[in-house]
Amino acid sequence: MAQYEGIQLEGKDSNTMKDHIQSSHNILVSALYNIEPLLDQMIASHLLTHENYCEIRSEKTPPQKARKLLEIVHLQMNDREAWRFVECLKKCKHHYPRLKNWLAEDIGIKRGPTEQKLLKQASTLCQRLGHLIRPIVMRLFSNETVSQYELDIVQGESTLYCQAQQLINICLQKGERSCQRLYEALREEDMVLAEDIDDAEQTTSLSSHSPIPQEETQPIPSLLEDLRLKCVFGEEVQLQQAEKELIREVLSQFQLDTGRTMSLNVCEFGVLLGLLRKVVQECLFELENTEDVQQLAAVIHMFLEKTNNTERLRQKMASVNFYRLQLSRRAKLLLQLLQSSRADCRCGKEVSQQLSNVCLFIMRDCLAETEEDASEVPTLGIMECLQRLERNKRADIVILRELAELWGDGAEENFEKSIPFIAQLVKDTFPLVDAVEFDAIPVWRGVYRCHPRVIKRVTSFKGLPSRIIQKVIQPKSLLTLLSEERTYFENQQLLDEEYTQLCLKILNILQRVQDYQSNKLPTKLNRHLDKQYVAMEIRKLLTTEDFGWTSFDSGMRARLLSLVDFEPLSYNRSLFLKLHYDTFLSLAEYLKSNDRQRFQFVFEEVHMYQCNGELCRVQSVRDPVNIDGGMEEVFQISTSNCASFMIQLHCRGYVDDQYFQCNRPLLYKLSNLSGTLQEEAEKVGTVIAKQAGTTWIREHPDGRLKEITERMMQNSGVTIEVGSCCFRVNSWSAECEIRVCYKDDMIIATAEQNADVY
């Protein structure tokens, strides 16, 4: 029987949450007379499979449904999932008044502080551990925290995410000491990542520290009682009680702060509900406020106004992928800066130039995130940034047009009017993305363009060894500094000192990068240099060849220059310091040696073949690895159902500091061929697909297909199109995985899971 260290159930023989639920079986069966809200909450929390959902719904009476659910909890869930089951019950407890006392009582199950921390960080760890999961689990196996059987379970999972999930479940089941050893192993493998995960948790929990008093967070019932939707034209929308109930449910489902925060891309929420992006944008831009609660209420009100179907909305809300709505740490800090500036504007302060500086900082940050070559970003003004964003087509043209009109005449009163558009630009530009992801954009019937959610630049930069990063950065000190923003308002001298020390650290690490690239001994720096000299040296270093856009990420370079251009004390913005520390943490992450920085597979287009399925997205599930003389990466492809489709892609990167791009073997799309020519082409190539008089053929390495097609083009009526490497995939489920390999100047694809590849 498994032992649970640090978990004690007072006054009971059992010691797990599952045992406590089982001992309360009669209470739960009689209380769960309306099981639908609980099932919806469990699906939204990814705690219930579709198969289990149908199994429960097939039962005829409410007690039978409740018993089936409790049977699934007891037989199929581990103890961590049982805790999550109780959390789901708490989120919809207003549906189950008989459980009020049961949910409110102290059931006596005690978790240690590290267990609680691991429960809170489990999702983040699963997303970010990646290939670290293997050395971590081996460390735990060597110190006997994990048994051979448990090691086999972890290593038997097909994806790194699932391996991390299994390991976390095992440690939680074993108790406090096992959780401590998991974090010890993580710190031994990658101290920077461990501190960054802790920092992200602290940053998320920090409230917005603005120079003026902020409204306190209200309890959800109190908030909804007085909730009104105010529009910029003076109109006020009164919400019905049914709408308020739905708003309460979505706030509970997403566990949102009810204060005046901007932490979600609510426009994306509306799109996932099935509404047109343009319609959702117009709805949000008419609001007087840009906070999450107001925007969510507006989208829900609009959906019901158009459909008058609350059940349909509930079903769609339950299926929304919360991950798609979340913003990066950088986005949240930029939105805090925007809110702080708006507060100053409403207080009537003489801050026109400061507000302009905030806009310039944000616009440069957005452009640095989206421009392939961001070398010129630090020299551009606001209008020039808008023009570049329009040119690279990474931002919504509606937003850019509105901002251009508002800022074109330079009127000070237009700043507040531009806030909703700037906020949406930030939300669209900085989604929470931990891996390479491509969204599917339909361009023709059954044809999708693969659009990367964020720019992933490739350079010849090789990174620094972890030991050098650790010596210079010392990330532990950042956690305290990021959580003490209140002190900065009281002591400007402290603000100035922290900024100077940060610049000195930046200069030190950049000098190490240059020395390491040039194989020189480390340069000794004076720790008592004044900030003007340090800033000048940083600018000087960043102009060298070692930091050119082909040698170093140009977006990171642009952020580093913003660090010295926007001094917190000069601009009276302590939030600038917080953003500069975020730049420092991002730099620490970027400095690690990573094959992804020098190599990349780029998905171009997906053509659905003889099926009615839809493409949802393509994402990397395993980092690229240099092995057996080639580069390999595993991608997951999500479709609406089982489907057959053709994928076109190429790869690019640096080998021995030389840039290359490969799209071979090439694809030939041949139309209107005679039978003889068709047979001749098929002998020297691989037929991928045939449809409506068109044949897709992939060339063989001998190159004979090219010669034949050149001869065919002399025949009138024959149409030939040449494109990048193409593979046809037959998937067996809505999610399949393929392994893509680049070797010997050719791209090869093989099936990894739930698919056949041709």
mmCIF file with all atom_site columns, N, CA and C in Angstrom, residues 329-385:
data_model
loop_
_atom_site.group_PDB
_atom_site.id
_atom_site.type_symbol
_atom_site.label_atom_id
_atom_site.label_alt_id
_atom_site.label_comp_id
_atom_site.label_asym_id
_atom_site.label_entity_id
_atom_site.label_seq_id
_atom_site.pdbx_PDB_ins_code
_atom_site.Cartn_x
_atom_site.Cartn_y
_atom_site.Cartn_z
_atom_site.occupancy
_atom_site.B_iso_or_equiv
_atom_site.pdbx_formal_charge
_atom_site.auth_seq_id
_atom_site.auth_comp_id
_atom_site.auth_asym_id
_atom_site.auth_atom_id
_atom_site.pdbx_PDB_model_num
ATOM 1   N N  . ARG A 1 329 ? 4.176  36.702 -19.103 1.00 0.00 ? 329 ARG A N  1
ATOM 2   C CA . ARG A 1 329 ? 4.563  37.596 -18.004 1.00 0.00 ? 329 ARG A CA 1
ATOM 3   C C  . ARG A 1 329 ? 4.834  39.002 -18.517 1.00 0.00 ? 329 ARG A C  1
ATOM 4   N N  . ARG A 1 330 ? 5.460  39.097 -19.676 1.00 0.00 ? 330 ARG A N  1
ATOM 5   C CA . ARG A 1 330 ? 5.770  40.404 -20.269 1.00 0.00 ? 330 ARG A CA 1
ATOM 6   C C  . ARG A 1 330 ? 4.493  41.186 -20.552 1.00 0.00 ? 330 ARG A C  1
ATOM 7   N N  . ALA A 1 331 ? 3.485  40.515 -21.113 1.00 0.00 ? 331 ALA A N  1
ATOM 8   C CA . ALA A 1 331 ? 2.221  41.186 -21.431 1.00 0.00 ? 331 ALA A CA 1
ATOM 9   C C  . ALA A 1 331 ? 1.577  41.762 -20.175 1.00 0.00 ? 331 ALA A C  1
ATOM 10  N N  . LYS A 1 332 ? 1.566  40.991 -19.099 1.00 0.00 ? 332 LYS A N  1
ATOM 11  C CA . LYS A 1 332 ? 0.927  41.459 -17.867 1.00 0.00 ? 332 LYS A CA 1
ATOM 12  C C  . LYS A 1 332 ? 1.634  42.689 -17.301 1.00 0.00 ? 332 LYS A C  1
ATOM 13  N N  . LEU A 1 333 ? 2.959  42.712 -17.399 1.00 0.00 ? 333 LEU A N  1
ATOM 14  C CA . LEU A 1 333 ? 3.705  43.884 -16.919 1.00 0.00 ? 333 LEU A CA 1
ATOM 15  C C  . LEU A 1 333 ? 3.433  45.106 -17.792 1.00 0.00 ? 333 LEU A C  1
ATOM 16  N N  . LEU A 1 334 ? 3.370  44.906 -19.101 1.00 0.00 ? 334 LEU A N  1
ATOM 17  C CA . LEU A 1 334 ? 3.073  46.029 -20.001 1.00 0.00 ? 334 LEU A CA 1
ATOM 18  C C  . LEU A 1 334 ? 1.669  46.569 -19.753 1.00 0.00 ? 334 LEU A C  1
ATOM 19  N N  . LEU A 1 335 ? 0.723  45.688 -19.476 1.00 0.00 ? 335 LEU A N  1
ATOM 20  C CA . LEU A 1 335 ? -0.638 46.130 -19.191 1.00 0.00 ? 335 LEU A CA 1
ATOM 21  C C  . LEU A 1 335 ? -0.720 46.857 -17.857 1.00 0.00 ? 335 LEU A C  1
ATOM 22  N N  . GLN A 1 336 ? 0.077  46.441 -16.882 1.00 0.00 ? 336 GLN A N  1
ATOM 23  C CA . GLN A 1 336 ? 0.163  47.189 -15.622 1.00 0.00 ? 336 GLN A CA 1
ATOM 24  C C  . GLN A 1 336 ? 0.681  48.598 -15.872 1.00 0.00 ? 336 GLN A C  1
ATOM 25  N N  . LEU A 1 337 ? 1.697  48.699 -16.695 1.00 0.00 ? 337 LEU A N  1
ATOM 26  C CA . LEU A 1 337 ? 2.258  50.007 -17.047 1.00 0.00 ? 337 LEU A CA 1
ATOM 27  C C  . LEU A 1 337 ? 1.204  50.876 -17.729 1.00 0.00 ? 337 LEU A C  1
ATOM 28  N N  . LEU A 1 338 ? 0.419  50.275 -18.600 1.00 0.00 ? 338 LEU A N  1
ATOM 29  C CA . LEU A 1 338 ? -0.629 51.004 -19.311 1.00 0.00 ? 338 LEU A CA 1
ATOM 30  C C  . LEU A 1 338 ? -1.708 51.481 -18.344 1.00 0.00 ? 338 LEU A C  1
ATOM 31  N N  . GLN A 1 339 ? -2.105 50.617 -17.417 1.00 0.00 ? 339 GLN A N  1
ATOM 32  C CA . GLN A 1 339 ? -3.117 51.006 -16.436 1.00 0.00 ? 339 GLN A CA 1
ATOM 33  C C  . GLN A 1 339 ? -2.621 52.119 -15.524 1.00 0.00 ? 339 GLN A C  1
ATOM 34  N N  . SER A 1 340 ? -1.367 52.036 -15.123 1.00 0.00 ? 340 SER A N  1
ATOM 35  C CA . SER A 1 340 ? -0.785 53.083 -14.284 1.00 0.00 ? 340 SER A CA 1
ATOM 36  C C  . SER A 1 340 ? -0.805 54.423 -15.001 1.00 0.00 ? 340 SER A C  1
ATOM 37  N N  . SER A 1 341 ? -0.477 54.423 -16.291 1.00 0.00 ? 341 SER A N  1
ATOM 38  C CA . SER A 1 341 ? -0.482 55.656 -17.081 1.00 0.00 ? 341 SER A CA 1
ATOM 39  C C  . SER A 1 341 ? -1.898 56.188 -17.242 1.00 0.00 ? 341 SER A C  1
ATOM 40  N N  . ARG A 1 342 ? -2.855 55.294 -17.404 1.00 0.00 ? 342 ARG A N  1
ATOM 41  C CA . ARG A 1 342 ? -4.247 55.720 -17.533 1.00 0.00 ? 342 ARG A CA 1
ATOM 42  C C  . ARG A 1 342 ? -4.729 56.372 -16.242 1.00 0.00 ? 342 ARG A C  1
ATOM 43  N N  . ALA A 1 343 ? -4.314 55.812 -15.111 1.00 0.00 ? 343 ALA A N  1
ATOM 44  C CA . ALA A 1 343 ? -4.697 56.393 -13.827 1.00 0.00 ? 343 ALA A CA 1
ATOM 45  C C  . ALA A 1 343 ? -4.163 57.818 -13.696 1.00 0.00 ? 343 ALA A C  1
ATOM 46  N N  . ASP A 1 344 ? -2.919 58.027 -14.118 1.00 0.00 ? 344 ASP A N  1
ATOM 47  C CA . ASP A 1 344 ? -2.346 59.378 -14.089 1.00 0.00 ? 344 ASP A CA 1
ATOM 48  C C  . ASP A 1 344 ? -3.149 60.324 -14.966 1.00 0.00 ? 344 ASP A C  1
ATOM 49  N N  . CYS A 1 345 ? -3.540 59.824 -16.116 1.00 0.00 ? 345 CYS A N  1
ATOM 50  C CA . CYS A 1 345 ? -4.302 60.633 -17.069 1.00 0.00 ? 345 CYS A CA 1
ATOM 51  C C  . CYS A 1 345 ? -5.628 61.068 -16.457 1.00 0.00 ? 345 CYS A C  1
ATOM 52  N N  . ARG A 1 346 ? -6.293 60.166 -15.742 1.00 0.00 ? 346 ARG A N  1
ATOM 53  C CA . ARG A 1 346 ? -7.594 60.482 -15.148 1.00 0.00 ? 346 ARG A CA 1
ATOM 54  C C  . ARG A 1 346 ? -7.463 61.400 -13.939 1.00 0.00 ? 346 ARG A C  1
ATOM 55  N N  . CYS A 1 347 ? -6.285 61.369 -13.318 1.00 0.00 ? 347 CYS A N  1
ATOM 56  C CA . CYS A 1 347 ? -6.056 62.262 -12.183 1.00 0.00 ? 347 CYS A CA 1
ATOM 57  C C  . CYS A 1 347 ? -5.734 63.681 -12.640 1.00 0.00 ? 347 CYS A C  1
ATOM 58  N N  . GLY A 1 348 ? -5.631 63.873 -13.942 1.00 0.00 ? 348 GLY A N  1
ATOM 59  C CA . GLY A 1 348 ? -5.385 65.206 -14.465 1.00 0.00 ? 348 GLY A CA 1
ATOM 60  C C  . GLY A 1 348 ? -3.976 65.704 -14.259 1.00 0.00 ? 348 GLY A C  1
ATOM 61  N N  . LYS A 1 349 ? -3.019 64.814 -14.104 1.00 0.00 ? 349 LYS A N  1
ATOM 62  C CA . LYS A 1 349 ? -1.637 65.220 -13.889 1.00 0.00 ? 349 LYS A CA 1
ATOM 63  C C  . LYS A 1 349 ? -1.011 65.716 -15.189 1.00 0.00 ? 349 LYS A C  1
ATOM 64  N N  . GLU A 1 350 ? -0.017 66.569 -15.061 1.00 0.00 ? 350 GLU A N  1
ATOM 65  C CA . GLU A 1 350 ? 0.697  67.084 -16.240 1.00 0.00 ? 350 GLU A CA 1
ATOM 66  C C  . GLU A 1 350 ? 1.727  66.043 -16.667 1.00 0.00 ? 350 GLU A C  1
ATOM 67  N N  . VAL A 1 351 ? 1.268  65.048 -17.390 1.00 0.00 ? 351 VAL A N  1
ATOM 68  C CA . VAL A 1 351 ? 2.157  63.921 -17.698 1.00 0.00 ? 351 VAL A CA 1
ATOM 69  C C  . VAL A 1 351 ? 2.140  63.599 -19.192 1.00 0.00 ? 351 VAL A C  1
ATOM 70  N N  . SER A 1 352 ? 1.834  64.573 -20.038 1.00 0.00 ? 352 SER A N  1
ATOM 71  C CA . SER A 1 352 ? 1.700  64.287 -21.466 1.00 0.00 ? 352 SER A CA 1
ATOM 72  C C  . SER A 1 352 ? 2.957  63.660 -22.045 1.00 0.00 ? 352 SER A C  1
ATOM 73  N N  . GLN A 1 353 ? 4.137  64.173 -21.695 1.00 0.00 ? 353 GLN A N  1
ATOM 74  C CA . GLN A 1 353 ? 5.373  63.625 -22.229 1.00 0.00 ? 353 GLN A CA 1
ATOM 75  C C  . GLN A 1 353 ? 5.638  62.224 -21.674 1.00 0.00 ? 353 GLN A C  1
ATOM 76  N N  . GLN A 1 354 ? 5.331  62.027 -20.384 1.00 0.00 ? 354 GLN A N  1
ATOM 77  C CA . GLN A 1 354 ? 5.530  60.706 -19.788 1.00 0.00 ? 354 GLN A CA 1
ATOM 78  C C  . GLN A 1 354 ? 4.607  59.673 -20.440 1.00 0.00 ? 354 GLN A C  1
ATOM 79  N N  . LEU A 1 355 ? 3.362  60.081 -20.711 1.00 0.00 ? 355 LEU A N  1
ATOM 80  C CA . LEU A 1 355 ? 2.428  59.176 -21.366 1.00 0.00 ? 355 LEU A CA 1
ATOM 81  C C  . LEU A 1 355 ? 2.917  58.819 -22.760 1.00 0.00 ? 355 LEU A C  1
ATOM 82  N N  . SER A 1 356 ? 3.470  59.799 -23.440 1.00 0.00 ? 356 SER A N  1
ATOM 83  C CA . SER A 1 356 ? 4.035  59.549 -24.766 1.00 0.00 ? 356 SER A CA 1
ATOM 84  C C  . SER A 1 356 ? 5.197  58.565 -24.677 1.00 0.00 ? 356 SER A C  1
ATOM 85  N N  . ASN A 1 357 ? 6.009  58.692 -23.635 1.00 0.00 ? 357 ASN A N  1
ATOM 86  C CA . ASN A 1 357 ? 7.136  57.772 -23.444 1.00 0.00 ? 357 ASN A CA 1
ATOM 87  C C  . ASN A 1 357 ? 6.656  56.349 -23.175 1.00 0.00 ? 357 ASN A C  1
ATOM 88  N N  . VAL A 1 358 ? 5.574  56.223 -22.398 1.00 0.00 ? 358 VAL A N  1
ATOM 89  C CA . VAL A 1 358 ? 5.013  54.899 -22.125 1.00 0.00 ? 358 VAL A CA 1
ATOM 90  C C  . VAL A 1 358 ? 4.534  54.254 -23.422 1.00 0.00 ? 358 VAL A C  1
ATOM 91  N N  . CYS A 1 359 ? 3.833  55.044 -24.258 1.00 0.00 ? 359 CYS A N  1
ATOM 92  C CA . CYS A 1 359 ? 3.359  54.530 -25.545 1.00 0.00 ? 359 CYS A CA 1
ATOM 93  C C  . CYS A 1 359 ? 4.532  54.090 -26.416 1.00 0.00 ? 359 CYS A C  1
ATOM 94  N N  . LEU A 1 360 ? 5.573  54.908 -26.443 1.00 0.00 ? 360 LEU A N  1
ATOM 95  C CA . LEU A 1 360 ? 6.740  54.584 -27.262 1.00 0.00 ? 360 LEU A CA 1
ATOM 96  C C  . LEU A 1 360 ? 7.388  53.288 -26.777 1.00 0.00 ? 360 LEU A C  1
ATOM 97  N N  . PHE A 1 361 ? 7.517  53.133 -25.458 1.00 0.00 ? 361 PHE A N  1
ATOM 98  C CA . PHE A 1 361 ? 8.108  51.918 -24.893 1.00 0.00 ? 361 PHE A CA 1
ATOM 99  C C  . PHE A 1 361 ? 7.298  50.691 -25.310 1.00 0.00 ? 361 PHE A C  1
ATOM 100 N N  . ILE A 1 362 ? 5.972  50.778 -25.172 1.00 0.00 ? 362 ILE A N  1
ATOM 101 C CA . ILE A 1 362 ? 5.109  49.637 -25.486 1.00 0.00 ? 362 ILE A CA 1
ATOM 102 C C  . ILE A 1 362 ? 5.140  49.314 -26.978 1.00 0.00 ? 362 ILE A C  1
ATOM 103 N N  . MET A 1 363 ? 5.088  50.355 -27.820 1.00 0.00 ? 363 MET A N  1
ATOM 104 C CA . MET A 1 363 ? 5.085  50.114 -29.262 1.00 0.00 ? 363 MET A CA 1
ATOM 105 C C  . MET A 1 363 ? 6.401  49.479 -29.720 1.00 0.00 ? 363 MET A C  1
ATOM 106 N N  . ARG A 1 364 ? 7.500  49.951 -29.177 1.00 0.00 ? 364 ARG A N  1
ATOM 107 C CA . ARG A 1 364 ? 8.789  49.335 -29.528 1.00 0.00 ? 364 ARG A CA 1
ATOM 108 C C  . ARG A 1 364 ? 8.849  47.889 -29.049 1.00 0.00 ? 364 ARG A C  1
ATOM 109 N N  . ASP A 1 365 ? 8.281  47.627 -27.871 1.00 0.00 ? 365 ASP A N  1
ATOM 110 C CA . ASP A 1 365 ? 8.284  46.266 -27.343 1.00 0.00 ? 365 ASP A CA 1
ATOM 111 C C  . ASP A 1 365 ? 7.468  45.341 -28.237 1.00 0.00 ? 365 ASP A C  1
ATOM 112 N N  . CYS A 1 366 ? 6.313  45.824 -28.695 1.00 0.00 ? 366 CYS A N  1
ATOM 113 C CA . CYS A 1 366 ? 5.471  45.015 -29.587 1.00 0.00 ? 366 CYS A CA 1
ATOM 114 C C  . CYS A 1 366 ? 6.179  44.758 -30.914 1.00 0.00 ? 366 CYS A C  1
ATOM 115 N N  . LEU A 1 367 ? 6.813  45.783 -31.445 1.00 0.00 ? 367 LEU A N  1
ATOM 116 C CA . LEU A 1 367 ? 7.504  45.624 -32.724 1.00 0.00 ? 367 LEU A CA 1
ATOM 117 C C  . LEU A 1 367 ? 8.707  44.693 -32.584 1.00 0.00 ? 367 LEU A C  1
ATOM 118 N N  . ALA A 1 368 ? 9.444  44.812 -31.470 1.00 0.00 ? 368 ALA A N  1
ATOM 119 C CA . ALA A 1 368 ? 10.594 43.933 -31.239 1.00 0.00 ? 368 ALA A CA 1
ATOM 120 C C  . ALA A 1 368 ? 10.173 42.475 -31.140 1.00 0.00 ? 368 ALA A C  1
ATOM 121 N N  . GLU A 1 369 ? 8.937  42.240 -30.712 1.00 0.00 ? 369 GLU A N  1
ATOM 122 C CA . GLU A 1 369 ? 8.434  40.874 -30.582 1.00 0.00 ? 369 GLU A CA 1
ATOM 123 C C  . GLU A 1 369 ? 8.008  40.291 -31.917 1.00 0.00 ? 369 GLU A C  1
ATOM 124 N N  . THR A 1 370 ? 7.671  41.147 -32.887 1.00 0.00 ? 370 THR A N  1
ATOM 125 C CA . THR A 1 370 ? 7.063  40.660 -34.125 1.00 0.00 ? 370 THR A CA 1
ATOM 126 C C  . THR A 1 370 ? 7.928  40.848 -35.366 1.00 0.00 ? 370 THR A C  1
ATOM 127 N N  . GLU A 1 371 ? 8.990  41.641 -35.283 1.00 0.00 ? 371 GLU A N  1
ATOM 128 C CA . GLU A 1 371 ? 9.828  41.917 -36.446 1.00 0.00 ? 371 GLU A CA 1
ATOM 129 C C  . GLU A 1 371 ? 10.935 40.872 -36.549 1.00 0.00 ? 371 GLU A C  1
ATOM 130 N N  . GLU A 1 372 ? 11.084 40.264 -37.712 1.00 0.00 ? 372 GLU A N  1
ATOM 131 C CA . GLU A 1 372 ? 12.139 39.263 -37.902 1.00 0.00 ? 372 GLU A CA 1
ATOM 132 C C  . GLU A 1 372 ? 13.512 39.872 -37.666 1.00 0.00 ? 372 GLU A C  1
ATOM 133 N N  . ASP A 1 373 ? 13.761 41.042 -38.247 1.00 0.00 ? 373 ASP A N  1
ATOM 134 C CA . ASP A 1 373 ? 14.995 41.783 -37.985 1.00 0.00 ? 373 ASP A CA 1
ATOM 135 C C  . ASP A 1 373 ? 14.621 43.059 -37.248 1.00 0.00 ? 373 ASP A C  1
ATOM 136 N N  . ALA A 1 374 ? 14.781 43.033 -35.922 1.00 0.00 ? 374 ALA A N  1
ATOM 137 C CA . ALA A 1 374 ? 14.369 44.163 -35.077 1.00 0.00 ? 374 ALA A CA 1
ATOM 138 C C  . ALA A 1 374 ? 15.519 45.120 -34.789 1.00 0.00 ? 374 ALA A C  1
ATOM 139 N N  . SER A 1 375 ? 16.543 45.124 -35.638 1.00 0.00 ? 375 SER A N  1
ATOM 140 C CA . SER A 1 375 ? 17.736 45.936 -35.380 1.00 0.00 ? 375 SER A CA 1
ATOM 141 C C  . SER A 1 375 ? 17.427 47.425 -35.284 1.00 0.00 ? 375 SER A C  1
ATOM 142 N N  . GLU A 1 376 ? 16.471 47.900 -36.088 1.00 0.00 ? 376 GLU A N  1
ATOM 143 C CA . GLU A 1 376 ? 16.192 49.335 -36.133 1.00 0.00 ? 376 GLU A CA 1
ATOM 144 C C  . GLU A 1 376 ? 15.128 49.770 -35.132 1.00 0.00 ? 376 GLU A C  1
ATOM 145 N N  . VAL A 1 377 ? 14.520 48.851 -34.426 1.00 0.00 ? 377 VAL A N  1
ATOM 146 C CA . VAL A 1 377 ? 13.422 49.187 -33.514 1.00 0.00 ? 377 VAL A CA 1
ATOM 147 C C  . VAL A 1 377 ? 13.793 50.271 -32.507 1.00 0.00 ? 377 VAL A C  1
ATOM 148 N N  . PRO A 1 378 ? 14.980 50.233 -31.863 1.00 0.00 ? 378 PRO A N  1
ATOM 149 C CA . PRO A 1 378 ? 15.303 51.247 -30.853 1.00 0.00 ? 378 PRO A CA 1
ATOM 150 C C  . PRO A 1 378 ? 15.413 52.671 -31.398 1.00 0.00 ? 378 PRO A C  1
ATOM 151 N N  . THR A 1 379 ? 15.421 52.848 -32.717 1.00 0.00 ? 379 THR A N  1
ATOM 152 C CA . THR A 1 379 ? 15.559 54.188 -33.301 1.00 0.00 ? 379 THR A CA 1
ATOM 153 C C  . THR A 1 379 ? 14.228 54.743 -33.796 1.00 0.00 ? 379 THR A C  1
ATOM 154 N N  . LEU A 1 380 ? 13.134 53.975 -33.688 1.00 0.00 ? 380 LEU A N  1
ATOM 155 C CA . LEU A 1 380 ? 11.870 54.357 -34.308 1.00 0.00 ? 380 LEU A CA 1
ATOM 156 C C  . LEU A 1 380 ? 10.947 55.092 -33.345 1.00 0.00 ? 380 LEU A C  1
ATOM 157 N N  . GLY A 1 381 ? 10.153 56.012 -33.910 1.00 0.00 ? 381 GLY A N  1
ATOM 158 C CA . GLY A 1 381 ? 9.103  56.676 -33.161 1.00 0.00 ? 381 GLY A CA 1
ATOM 159 C C  . GLY A 1 381 ? 7.804  55.896 -33.232 1.00 0.00 ? 381 GLY A C  1
ATOM 160 N N  . ILE A 1 382 ? 6.757  56.437 -32.599 1.00 0.00 ? 382 ILE A N  1
ATOM 161 C CA . ILE A 1 382 ? 5.488  55.721 -32.509 1.00 0.00 ? 382 ILE A CA 1
ATOM 162 C C  . ILE A 1 382 ? 4.891  55.455 -33.893 1.00 0.00 ? 382 ILE A C  1
ATOM 163 N N  . MET A 1 383 ? 4.793  56.477 -34.714 1.00 0.00 ? 383 MET A N  1
ATOM 164 C CA . MET A 1 383 ? 4.171  56.306 -36.032 1.00 0.00 ? 383 MET A CA 1
ATOM 165 C C  . MET A 1 383 ? 4.997  55.368 -36.909 1.00 0.00 ? 383 MET A C  1
ATOM 166 N N  . GLU A 1 384 ? 6.312  55.424 -36.784 1.00 0.00 ? 384 GLU A N  1
ATOM 167 C CA . GLU A 1 384 ? 7.167  54.513 -37.561 1.00 0.00 ? 384 GLU A CA 1
ATOM 168 C C  . GLU A 1 384 ? 6.963  53.069 -37.112 1.00 0.00 ? 384 GLU A C  1
ATOM 169 N N  . CYS A 1 385 ? 6.754  52.866 -35.808 1.00 0.00 ? 385 CYS A N  1
ATOM 170 C CA . CYS A 1 385 ? 6.472  51.516 -35.308 1.00 0.00 ? 385 CYS A CA 1
ATOM 171 C C  . CYS A 1 385 ? 5.158  50.991 -35.898 1.00 0.00 ? 385 CYS A C  1
#
